[in-house]
């Protein structure tokens, strides 16, 4: 650890470089974990990129639902790229360090993409509510301009929260130790390394989590409560099935994403444990991002058809 602690800035008590904790002392376990995470990362990048490309290149999918889905895929790509590459490096290399600036950047982009996704999932639920509960006014109330504004607000909220939280935490002094008990620069493990009173930061982090994680989730629940009420009074079984099928993929994605993030950021500080936090973080950074394109492509005939057309065009261009 003496080598790591030499990473402190000379003649200063402030840590200017951090070191991620080892996943395991057993090289075989690290290599196995590296392989699994790499495969999930590649599957996530490929799946989300294909969905975004298929939606952009197929005019039939230029509708509000698929516009939001394309945005979600782009957010997932940014979300995983902000964390996974450095994690993979730490698994197979002794170079587990990250600069103060690098750690701040990683935290900002992680929060930015994560909060933007929370807001976008709420916008997607609102879109489904309008489509099912107000179909006669859907085209005007969910116009291109409205959808673009909802997407911009989602990305904008993520940017502002990321900037505010990162600036708040990295304006603190870090007096050591310099080892982060995590595999990326997440808020709780970085805040644990700060010296001095961090109670204001903890309150700010909890308030941001309530406003930007719980509030969108409440909006999602309210939207689906109205949708369920509307579906139950539909006279046609086919209409009920069609309405529910368009919502099932989104509901499953919401459950996976919010289930893990809520447990991480909304439970009391005393109940946090490094092992549980790492497992949850691995789930919502790698597993859910890999599953999302699978969920949408398996449960949506239009997406599957668009993917086949997109892949078919690529194969023709490759062999042509």
Short mmCIF file of the C-alpha atoms (twelve columns), coordinates in Angstrom:
data_MODEL
# 
_entry.id   MODEL 
# 
loop_
_atom_site.group_PDB 
_atom_site.id 
_atom_site.type_symbol 
_atom_site.label_atom_id 
_atom_site.label_alt_id 
_atom_site.label_comp_id 
_atom_site.label_asym_id 
_atom_site.label_seq_id 
_atom_site.Cartn_x 
_atom_site.Cartn_y 
_atom_site.Cartn_z 
_atom_site.pdbx_PDB_model_num 
ATOM 1   C CA . UNK A 1   0.000   0.000   0.000   1 
ATOM 2   C CA . UNK A 2   2.999   2.285   0.450   1 
ATOM 3   C CA . UNK A 3   3.375   2.441   -3.318  1 
ATOM 4   C CA . UNK A 4   -0.250  3.421   -3.695  1 
ATOM 5   C CA . UNK A 5   -0.017  6.039   -0.980  1 
ATOM 6   C CA . UNK A 6   2.905   7.599   -2.815  1 
ATOM 7   C CA . UNK A 7   0.230   8.675   -5.272  1 
ATOM 8   C CA . UNK A 8   -0.605  11.526  -2.925  1 
ATOM 9   C CA . UNK A 9   0.314   14.966  -4.149  1 
ATOM 10  C CA . UNK A 10  3.707   16.048  -2.857  1 
ATOM 11  C CA . UNK A 11  3.600   18.378  0.205   1 
ATOM 12  C CA . UNK A 12  -0.191  17.985  0.417   1 
ATOM 13  C CA . UNK A 13  -2.608  15.956  2.494   1 
ATOM 14  C CA . UNK A 14  -5.020  15.727  -0.382  1 
ATOM 15  C CA . UNK A 15  -5.222  12.537  -2.429  1 
ATOM 16  C CA . UNK A 16  -4.799  13.278  -6.128  1 
ATOM 17  C CA . UNK A 17  -5.017  9.700   -7.353  1 
ATOM 18  C CA . UNK A 18  -7.136  6.742   -6.333  1 
ATOM 19  C CA . UNK A 19  -6.742  2.977   -6.581  1 
ATOM 20  C CA . UNK A 20  -9.600  0.546   -7.132  1 
ATOM 21  C CA . UNK A 21  -9.817  -2.469  -4.818  1 
ATOM 22  C CA . UNK A 22  -8.961  -5.887  -6.197  1 
ATOM 23  C CA . UNK A 23  -11.855 -8.117  -7.139  1 
ATOM 24  C CA . UNK A 24  -10.007 -11.189 -5.940  1 
ATOM 25  C CA . UNK A 25  -6.513  -12.331 -5.056  1 
ATOM 26  C CA . UNK A 26  -7.022  -15.420 -7.212  1 
ATOM 27  C CA . UNK A 27  -5.945  -14.753 -10.807 1 
ATOM 28  C CA . UNK A 28  -8.248  -17.431 -12.246 1 
ATOM 29  C CA . UNK A 29  -11.307 -15.813 -10.645 1 
ATOM 30  C CA . UNK A 30  -10.337 -12.416 -12.022 1 
ATOM 31  C CA . UNK A 31  -9.867  -13.860 -15.512 1 
ATOM 32  C CA . UNK A 32  -13.241 -15.640 -15.370 1 
ATOM 33  C CA . UNK A 33  -14.955 -12.453 -14.228 1 
ATOM 34  C CA . UNK A 34  -13.122 -10.481 -16.926 1 
ATOM 35  C CA . UNK A 35  -14.390 -12.885 -19.593 1 
ATOM 36  C CA . UNK A 36  -18.000 -12.757 -18.367 1 
ATOM 37  C CA . UNK A 37  -18.072 -8.950  -18.080 1 
ATOM 38  C CA . UNK A 38  -16.378 -8.526  -21.465 1 
ATOM 39  C CA . UNK A 39  -18.965 -10.759 -23.131 1 
ATOM 40  C CA . UNK A 40  -21.808 -8.848  -21.468 1 
ATOM 41  C CA . UNK A 41  -20.213 -5.540  -22.469 1 
ATOM 42  C CA . UNK A 42  -19.832 -6.576  -26.098 1 
ATOM 43  C CA . UNK A 43  -23.378 -7.967  -26.180 1 
ATOM 44  C CA . UNK A 44  -24.696 -4.719  -24.692 1 
ATOM 45  C CA . UNK A 45  -22.822 -2.516  -27.175 1 
ATOM 46  C CA . UNK A 46  -23.832 -4.657  -30.147 1 
ATOM 47  C CA . UNK A 47  -27.483 -5.010  -29.145 1 
ATOM 48  C CA . UNK A 48  -28.052 -1.361  -28.277 1 
ATOM 49  C CA . UNK A 49  -26.173 -0.102  -31.346 1 
ATOM 50  C CA . UNK A 50  -28.200 -2.380  -33.626 1 
ATOM 51  C CA . UNK A 51  -31.501 -1.254  -32.117 1 
ATOM 52  C CA . UNK A 52  -30.571 2.430   -32.463 1 
ATOM 53  C CA . UNK A 53  -29.389 1.857   -36.042 1 
ATOM 54  C CA . UNK A 54  -32.487 -0.173  -36.988 1 
ATOM 55  C CA . UNK A 55  -34.815 2.523   -35.653 1 
ATOM 56  C CA . UNK A 56  -32.926 5.346   -37.369 1 
ATOM 57  C CA . UNK A 57  -32.805 3.591   -40.760 1 
ATOM 58  C CA . UNK A 58  -36.377 2.265   -40.851 1 
ATOM 59  C CA . UNK A 59  -39.005 4.973   -41.526 1 
ATOM 60  C CA . UNK A 60  -41.764 2.671   -40.226 1 
ATOM 61  C CA . UNK A 61  -40.220 2.978   -36.748 1 
ATOM 62  C CA . UNK A 62  -40.111 6.778   -36.752 1 
ATOM 63  C CA . UNK A 63  -42.792 6.955   -34.051 1 
ATOM 64  C CA . UNK A 64  -42.622 8.323   -30.475 1 
ATOM 65  C CA . UNK A 65  -42.256 4.873   -28.877 1 
ATOM 66  C CA . UNK A 66  -39.275 3.935   -31.029 1 
ATOM 67  C CA . UNK A 67  -37.775 7.431   -30.840 1 
ATOM 68  C CA . UNK A 68  -37.566 7.008   -27.065 1 
ATOM 69  C CA . UNK A 69  -36.245 3.466   -27.468 1 
ATOM 70  C CA . UNK A 70  -33.421 4.736   -29.705 1 
ATOM 71  C CA . UNK A 71  -32.564 7.330   -27.044 1 
ATOM 72  C CA . UNK A 72  -32.596 4.608   -24.395 1 
ATOM 73  C CA . UNK A 73  -30.157 2.519   -26.445 1 
ATOM 74  C CA . UNK A 74  -27.794 5.474   -26.805 1 
ATOM 75  C CA . UNK A 75  -27.962 6.121   -23.065 1 
ATOM 76  C CA . UNK A 76  -27.202 2.462   -22.346 1 
ATOM 77  C CA . UNK A 77  -24.123 2.627   -24.591 1 
ATOM 78  C CA . UNK A 78  -22.828 5.701   -22.771 1 
ATOM 79  C CA . UNK A 79  -23.745 4.244   -19.386 1 
ATOM 80  C CA . UNK A 80  -21.740 1.051   -19.845 1 
ATOM 81  C CA . UNK A 81  -18.820 2.771   -21.586 1 
ATOM 82  C CA . UNK A 82  -18.406 5.117   -18.619 1 
ATOM 83  C CA . UNK A 83  -17.707 2.211   -16.266 1 
ATOM 84  C CA . UNK A 84  -16.940 -1.146  -17.887 1 
ATOM 85  C CA . UNK A 85  -13.657 -0.464  -19.791 1 
ATOM 86  C CA . UNK A 86  -11.833 0.711   -16.651 1 
ATOM 87  C CA . UNK A 87  -13.314 -2.197  -14.712 1 
ATOM 88  C CA . UNK A 88  -11.980 -4.667  -17.281 1 
ATOM 89  C CA . UNK A 89  -8.528  -3.093  -17.099 1 
ATOM 90  C CA . UNK A 90  -8.518  -3.406  -13.310 1 
ATOM 91  C CA . UNK A 91  -9.380  -7.106  -13.523 1 
ATOM 92  C CA . UNK A 92  -6.371  -8.165  -15.598 1 
ATOM 93  C CA . UNK A 93  -3.820  -5.482  -14.820 1 
ATOM 94  C CA . UNK A 94  -1.987  -4.161  -11.806 1 
ATOM 95  C CA . UNK A 95  -2.684  -0.660  -13.150 1 
ATOM 96  C CA . UNK A 96  -5.769  -0.186  -10.990 1 
ATOM 97  C CA . UNK A 97  -5.186  3.502   -10.390 1 
ATOM 98  C CA . UNK A 98  -7.250  6.423   -11.645 1 
ATOM 99  C CA . UNK A 99  -6.449  10.115  -11.454 1 
ATOM 100 C CA . UNK A 100 -8.530  12.607  -9.470  1 
ATOM 101 C CA . UNK A 101 -9.705  14.139  -12.745 1 
ATOM 102 C CA . UNK A 102 -10.410 10.714  -14.274 1 
ATOM 103 C CA . UNK A 103 -12.448 9.656   -11.256 1 
ATOM 104 C CA . UNK A 104 -14.469 12.887  -11.349 1 
ATOM 105 C CA . UNK A 105 -15.126 12.430  -15.077 1 
ATOM 106 C CA . UNK A 106 -16.204 8.830   -14.612 1 
ATOM 107 C CA . UNK A 107 -18.588 9.819   -11.816 1 
ATOM 108 C CA . UNK A 108 -20.072 12.652  -13.872 1 
ATOM 109 C CA . UNK A 109 -20.791 10.486  -16.920 1 
ATOM 110 C CA . UNK A 110 -22.116 7.632   -14.792 1 
ATOM 111 C CA . UNK A 111 -24.598 9.958   -13.052 1 
ATOM 112 C CA . UNK A 112 -25.386 11.811  -16.280 1 
ATOM 113 C CA . UNK A 113 -26.359 8.691   -18.222 1 
ATOM 114 C CA . UNK A 114 -28.011 6.987   -15.235 1 
ATOM 115 C CA . UNK A 115 -30.273 9.899   -14.251 1 
ATOM 116 C CA . UNK A 116 -31.096 10.606  -17.899 1 
ATOM 117 C CA . UNK A 117 -32.232 6.988   -18.220 1 
ATOM 118 C CA . UNK A 118 -34.476 7.321   -15.155 1 
ATOM 119 C CA . UNK A 119 -36.182 10.353  -16.675 1 
ATOM 120 C CA . UNK A 120 -36.411 8.781   -20.129 1 
ATOM 121 C CA . UNK A 121 -38.098 5.670   -18.728 1 
ATOM 122 C CA . UNK A 122 -40.736 7.970   -17.222 1 
ATOM 123 C CA . UNK A 123 -41.189 9.695   -20.600 1 
ATOM 124 C CA . UNK A 124 -41.642 6.288   -22.238 1 
ATOM 125 C CA . UNK A 125 -44.324 5.377   -19.680 1 
ATOM 126 C CA . UNK A 126 -46.104 8.678   -20.372 1 
ATOM 127 C CA . UNK A 127 -45.996 7.912   -24.098 1 
ATOM 128 C CA . UNK A 128 -47.668 4.530   -23.518 1 
ATOM 129 C CA . UNK A 129 -50.263 6.199   -21.288 1 
ATOM 130 C CA . UNK A 130 -51.126 8.712   -24.024 1 
ATOM 131 C CA . UNK A 131 -51.266 6.002   -26.709 1 
ATOM 132 C CA . UNK A 132 -53.637 3.762   -24.750 1 
ATOM 133 C CA . UNK A 133 -55.692 6.195   -22.673 1 
ATOM 134 C CA . UNK A 134 -55.966 9.068   -25.156 1 
ATOM 135 C CA . UNK A 135 -55.585 7.547   -28.642 1 
ATOM 136 C CA . UNK A 136 -57.646 10.206  -30.431 1 
ATOM 137 C CA . UNK A 137 -55.319 12.991  -29.263 1 
ATOM 138 C CA . UNK A 138 -52.105 10.942  -29.344 1 
ATOM 139 C CA . UNK A 139 -50.769 12.280  -32.661 1 
ATOM 140 C CA . UNK A 140 -51.041 15.911  -31.565 1 
ATOM 141 C CA . UNK A 141 -50.041 15.533  -27.920 1 
ATOM 142 C CA . UNK A 142 -47.041 13.328  -28.721 1 
ATOM 143 C CA . UNK A 143 -45.813 15.210  -31.778 1 
ATOM 144 C CA . UNK A 144 -42.169 15.182  -32.839 1 
ATOM 145 C CA . UNK A 145 -41.614 18.478  -31.050 1 
ATOM 146 C CA . UNK A 146 -43.073 17.191  -27.786 1 
ATOM 147 C CA . UNK A 147 -41.021 13.973  -27.959 1 
ATOM 148 C CA . UNK A 148 -37.848 15.935  -28.715 1 
ATOM 149 C CA . UNK A 149 -38.502 18.208  -25.736 1 
ATOM 150 C CA . UNK A 150 -39.104 15.239  -23.403 1 
ATOM 151 C CA . UNK A 151 -35.846 13.640  -24.558 1 
ATOM 152 C CA . UNK A 152 -33.957 16.926  -24.165 1 
ATOM 153 C CA . UNK A 153 -35.331 17.388  -20.651 1 
ATOM 154 C CA . UNK A 154 -34.251 13.843  -19.739 1 
ATOM 155 C CA . UNK A 155 -30.706 14.403  -21.000 1 
ATOM 156 C CA . UNK A 156 -30.644 17.902  -19.470 1 
ATOM 157 C CA . UNK A 157 -31.704 16.736  -16.014 1 
ATOM 158 C CA . UNK A 158 -29.020 14.038  -16.125 1 
ATOM 159 C CA . UNK A 159 -26.399 16.618  -17.094 1 
ATOM 160 C CA . UNK A 160 -27.338 19.050  -14.326 1 
ATOM 161 C CA . UNK A 161 -27.540 16.397  -11.603 1 
ATOM 162 C CA . UNK A 162 -24.267 14.821  -12.736 1 
ATOM 163 C CA . UNK A 163 -22.510 18.175  -12.758 1 
ATOM 164 C CA . UNK A 164 -23.936 19.210  -9.388  1 
ATOM 165 C CA . UNK A 165 -23.214 15.933  -7.575  1 
ATOM 166 C CA . UNK A 166 -19.720 15.561  -9.019  1 
ATOM 167 C CA . UNK A 167 -18.797 19.157  -8.189  1 
ATOM 168 C CA . UNK A 168 -20.190 18.771  -4.655  1 
ATOM 169 C CA . UNK A 169 -18.236 15.603  -3.903  1 
ATOM 170 C CA . UNK A 170 -14.961 16.539  -5.566  1 
ATOM 171 C CA . UNK A 171 -14.853 19.917  -3.845  1 
ATOM 172 C CA . UNK A 172 -14.170 17.937  -0.644  1 
ATOM 173 C CA . UNK A 173 -10.690 17.009  0.575   1 
ATOM 174 C CA . UNK A 174 -9.582  13.377  0.386   1 
ATOM 175 C CA . UNK A 175 -6.955  12.730  3.028   1 
ATOM 176 C CA . UNK A 176 -6.523  9.012   2.619   1 
ATOM 177 C CA . UNK A 177 -6.694  6.093   2.349   1 
ATOM 178 C CA . UNK A 178 -6.593  6.281   -1.408  1 
ATOM 179 C CA . UNK A 179 -8.098  2.849   -2.177  1 
ATOM 180 C CA . UNK A 180 -11.719 2.866   -3.399  1 
ATOM 181 C CA . UNK A 181 -13.592 -0.167  -2.080  1 
ATOM 182 C CA . UNK A 182 -15.417 -0.523  -5.393  1 
ATOM 183 C CA . UNK A 183 -14.717 -1.108  -9.092  1 
ATOM 184 C CA . UNK A 184 -15.641 2.378   -10.299 1 
ATOM 185 C CA . UNK A 185 -16.051 5.915   -8.944  1 
ATOM 186 C CA . UNK A 186 -19.554 5.603   -7.534  1 
ATOM 187 C CA . UNK A 187 -20.851 8.175   -5.067  1 
ATOM 188 C CA . UNK A 188 -20.997 6.232   -1.742  1 
ATOM 189 C CA . UNK A 189 -17.482 4.683   -1.896  1 
ATOM 190 C CA . UNK A 190 -15.883 7.991   -2.958  1 
ATOM 191 C CA . UNK A 191 -17.744 9.910   -0.268  1 
ATOM 192 C CA . UNK A 192 -16.478 7.378   2.284   1 
ATOM 193 C CA . UNK A 193 -12.889 8.458   1.500   1 
ATOM 194 C CA . UNK A 194 -13.524 12.175  2.110   1 
ATOM 195 C CA . UNK A 195 -12.237 13.730  5.306   1 
ATOM 196 C CA . UNK A 196 -14.254 16.165  7.367   1 
ATOM 197 C CA . UNK A 197 -18.015 16.494  7.672   1 
ATOM 198 C CA . UNK A 198 -19.825 14.921  4.714   1 
ATOM 199 C CA . UNK A 199 -23.351 15.064  6.155   1 
ATOM 200 C CA . UNK A 200 -24.429 17.801  3.718   1 
ATOM 201 C CA . UNK A 201 -23.190 15.734  0.792   1 
ATOM 202 C CA . UNK A 202 -25.019 12.660  2.054   1 
ATOM 203 C CA . UNK A 203 -28.250 14.653  2.353   1 
ATOM 204 C CA . UNK A 204 -27.748 16.127  -1.132  1 
ATOM 205 C CA . UNK A 205 -27.102 12.660  -2.560  1 
ATOM 206 C CA . UNK A 206 -30.229 11.254  -0.902  1 
ATOM 207 C CA . UNK A 207 -32.394 14.193  -2.056  1 
ATOM 208 C CA . UNK A 208 -31.083 13.816  -5.623  1 
ATOM 209 C CA . UNK A 209 -31.856 10.088  -5.486  1 
ATOM 210 C CA . UNK A 210 -35.393 10.725  -4.222  1 
ATOM 211 C CA . UNK A 211 -36.104 13.432  -6.813  1 
ATOM 212 C CA . UNK A 212 -34.432 11.784  -9.795  1 
ATOM 213 C CA . UNK A 213 -35.017 8.093   -9.077  1 
ATOM 214 C CA . UNK A 214 -38.166 7.930   -6.945  1 
ATOM 215 C CA . UNK A 215 -40.091 10.735  -8.675  1 
ATOM 216 C CA . UNK A 216 -39.801 9.250   -12.182 1 
ATOM 217 C CA . UNK A 217 -40.686 5.860   -10.722 1 
ATOM 218 C CA . UNK A 218 -43.855 7.310   -9.140  1 
ATOM 219 C CA . UNK A 219 -44.766 8.833   -12.520 1 
ATOM 220 C CA . UNK A 220 -44.239 5.437   -14.145 1 
ATOM 221 C CA . UNK A 221 -46.465 3.729   -11.561 1 
ATOM 222 C CA . UNK A 222 -49.153 6.394   -12.002 1 
ATOM 223 C CA . UNK A 223 -49.036 6.006   -15.797 1 
ATOM 224 C CA . UNK A 224 -49.395 2.240   -15.619 1 
ATOM 225 C CA . UNK A 225 -52.163 2.453   -13.040 1 
ATOM 226 C CA . UNK A 226 -54.157 4.547   -15.523 1 
ATOM 227 C CA . UNK A 227 -53.204 2.187   -18.354 1 
ATOM 228 C CA . UNK A 228 -54.363 -0.853  -16.386 1 
ATOM 229 C CA . UNK A 229 -57.649 0.847   -15.559 1 
ATOM 230 C CA . UNK A 230 -58.174 1.641   -19.256 1 
ATOM 231 C CA . UNK A 231 -57.244 -1.878  -20.376 1 
ATOM 232 C CA . UNK A 232 -59.643 -3.549  -17.940 1 
ATOM 233 C CA . UNK A 233 -62.643 -1.784  -19.490 1 
ATOM 234 C CA . UNK A 234 -61.678 -2.609  -23.081 1 
ATOM 235 C CA . UNK A 235 -64.391 -4.813  -24.642 1 
ATOM 236 C CA . UNK A 236 -62.068 -6.684  -26.988 1 
ATOM 237 C CA . UNK A 237 -59.642 -9.369  -25.675 1 
ATOM 238 C CA . UNK A 238 -57.417 -8.682  -28.687 1 
ATOM 239 C CA . UNK A 239 -57.300 -4.983  -27.784 1 
ATOM 240 C CA . UNK A 240 -56.381 -5.782  -24.185 1 
ATOM 241 C CA . UNK A 241 -53.630 -8.156  -25.309 1 
ATOM 242 C CA . UNK A 242 -52.199 -5.653  -27.790 1 
ATOM 243 C CA . UNK A 243 -52.204 -2.836  -25.223 1 
ATOM 244 C CA . UNK A 244 -50.487 -4.953  -22.583 1 
ATOM 245 C CA . UNK A 245 -47.937 -6.382  -25.033 1 
ATOM 246 C CA . UNK A 246 -46.743 -2.894  -25.984 1 
ATOM 247 C CA . UNK A 247 -46.112 -2.162  -22.292 1 
ATOM 248 C CA . UNK A 248 -44.601 -5.455  -21.122 1 
ATOM 249 C CA . UNK A 249 -41.076 -4.845  -22.428 1 
ATOM 250 C CA . UNK A 250 -40.906 -1.393  -20.873 1 
ATOM 251 C CA . UNK A 251 -42.244 -2.680  -17.554 1 
ATOM 252 C CA . UNK A 252 -39.620 -5.425  -17.443 1 
ATOM 253 C CA . UNK A 253 -36.806 -2.952  -18.191 1 
ATOM 254 C CA . UNK A 254 -38.126 -0.570  -15.503 1 
ATOM 255 C CA . UNK A 255 -38.252 -3.406  -12.959 1 
ATOM 256 C CA . UNK A 256 -34.667 -4.482  -13.653 1 
ATOM 257 C CA . UNK A 257 -33.221 -0.962  -13.642 1 
ATOM 258 C CA . UNK A 258 -35.143 0.544   -10.744 1 
ATOM 259 C CA . UNK A 259 -34.966 -2.566  -8.615  1 
ATOM 260 C CA . UNK A 260 -31.172 -2.502  -8.387  1 
ATOM 261 C CA . UNK A 261 -30.624 1.277   -8.324  1 
ATOM 262 C CA . UNK A 262 -33.284 1.892   -5.658  1 
ATOM 263 C CA . UNK A 263 -31.766 -0.681  -3.334  1 
ATOM 264 C CA . UNK A 264 -28.342 0.916   -3.846  1 
ATOM 265 C CA . UNK A 265 -29.136 4.606   -3.411  1 
ATOM 266 C CA . UNK A 266 -32.320 4.766   -1.339  1 
ATOM 267 C CA . UNK A 267 -31.608 2.386   1.496   1 
ATOM 268 C CA . UNK A 268 -30.121 3.683   4.809   1 
ATOM 269 C CA . UNK A 269 -26.366 4.213   4.964   1 
ATOM 270 C CA . UNK A 270 -26.042 1.790   7.900   1 
ATOM 271 C CA . UNK A 271 -27.334 -1.077  5.765   1 
ATOM 272 C CA . UNK A 272 -24.721 -0.594  3.029   1 
ATOM 273 C CA . UNK A 273 -22.084 -3.291  2.626   1 
ATOM 274 C CA . UNK A 274 -19.260 -3.162  0.050   1 
ATOM 275 C CA . UNK A 275 -19.952 -6.697  -1.204  1 
ATOM 276 C CA . UNK A 276 -23.667 -6.100  -1.777  1 
ATOM 277 C CA . UNK A 277 -23.047 -2.699  -3.358  1 
ATOM 278 C CA . UNK A 278 -20.539 -4.184  -5.814  1 
ATOM 279 C CA . UNK A 279 -22.909 -6.980  -6.793  1 
ATOM 280 C CA . UNK A 280 -25.800 -4.555  -7.341  1 
ATOM 281 C CA . UNK A 281 -23.577 -2.159  -9.295  1 
ATOM 282 C CA . UNK A 282 -22.391 -4.976  -11.525 1 
ATOM 283 C CA . UNK A 283 -26.025 -5.883  -12.172 1 
ATOM 284 C CA . UNK A 284 -27.235 -2.416  -13.181 1 
ATOM 285 C CA . UNK A 285 -24.094 -1.459  -15.130 1 
ATOM 286 C CA . UNK A 286 -23.510 -4.677  -17.078 1 
ATOM 287 C CA . UNK A 287 -26.409 -7.118  -16.813 1 
ATOM 288 C CA . UNK A 288 -29.393 -4.794  -17.375 1 
ATOM 289 C CA . UNK A 289 -27.672 -3.010  -20.271 1 
ATOM 290 C CA . UNK A 290 -27.140 -6.382  -21.937 1 
ATOM 291 C CA . UNK A 291 -30.703 -7.574  -21.261 1 
ATOM 292 C CA . UNK A 292 -32.529 -4.442  -22.459 1 
ATOM 293 C CA . UNK A 293 -31.977 -4.936  -26.220 1 
ATOM 294 C CA . UNK A 294 -32.766 -8.641  -25.820 1 
ATOM 295 C CA . UNK A 295 -36.042 -7.837  -24.042 1 
ATOM 296 C CA . UNK A 296 -37.134 -5.305  -26.650 1 
ATOM 297 C CA . UNK A 297 -36.103 -7.395  -29.643 1 
ATOM 298 C CA . UNK A 298 -37.653 -10.650 -28.378 1 
ATOM 299 C CA . UNK A 299 -40.963 -9.102  -27.347 1 
ATOM 300 C CA . UNK A 300 -41.480 -6.699  -30.239 1 
ATOM 301 C CA . UNK A 301 -42.199 -7.970  -33.746 1 
ATOM 302 C CA . UNK A 302 -41.511 -4.608  -35.386 1 
ATOM 303 C CA . UNK A 303 -38.075 -4.333  -33.765 1 
ATOM 304 C CA . UNK A 304 -37.240 -7.909  -34.786 1 
ATOM 305 C CA . UNK A 305 -38.285 -7.197  -38.378 1 
ATOM 306 C CA . UNK A 306 -36.276 -3.969  -38.449 1 
ATOM 307 C CA . UNK A 307 -33.207 -5.745  -37.061 1 
ATOM 308 C CA . UNK A 308 -33.485 -8.440  -39.725 1 
ATOM 309 C CA . UNK A 309 -33.717 -5.802  -42.462 1 
ATOM 310 C CA . UNK A 310 -30.759 -3.880  -41.014 1 
ATOM 311 C CA . UNK A 311 -28.604 -6.994  -40.689 1 
ATOM 312 C CA . UNK A 312 -29.670 -8.098  -44.168 1 
ATOM 313 C CA . UNK A 313 -28.522 -4.803  -45.651 1 
ATOM 314 C CA . UNK A 314 -25.194 -5.071  -43.846 1 
ATOM 315 C CA . UNK A 315 -24.632 -8.596  -45.149 1 
ATOM 316 C CA . UNK A 316 -25.439 -7.506  -48.699 1 
ATOM 317 C CA . UNK A 317 -23.002 -4.593  -48.449 1 
ATOM 318 C CA . UNK A 318 -20.329 -6.848  -46.936 1 
ATOM 319 C CA . UNK A 319 -20.563 -9.535  -49.625 1 
ATOM 320 C CA . UNK A 320 -21.287 -7.068  -52.434 1 
# 
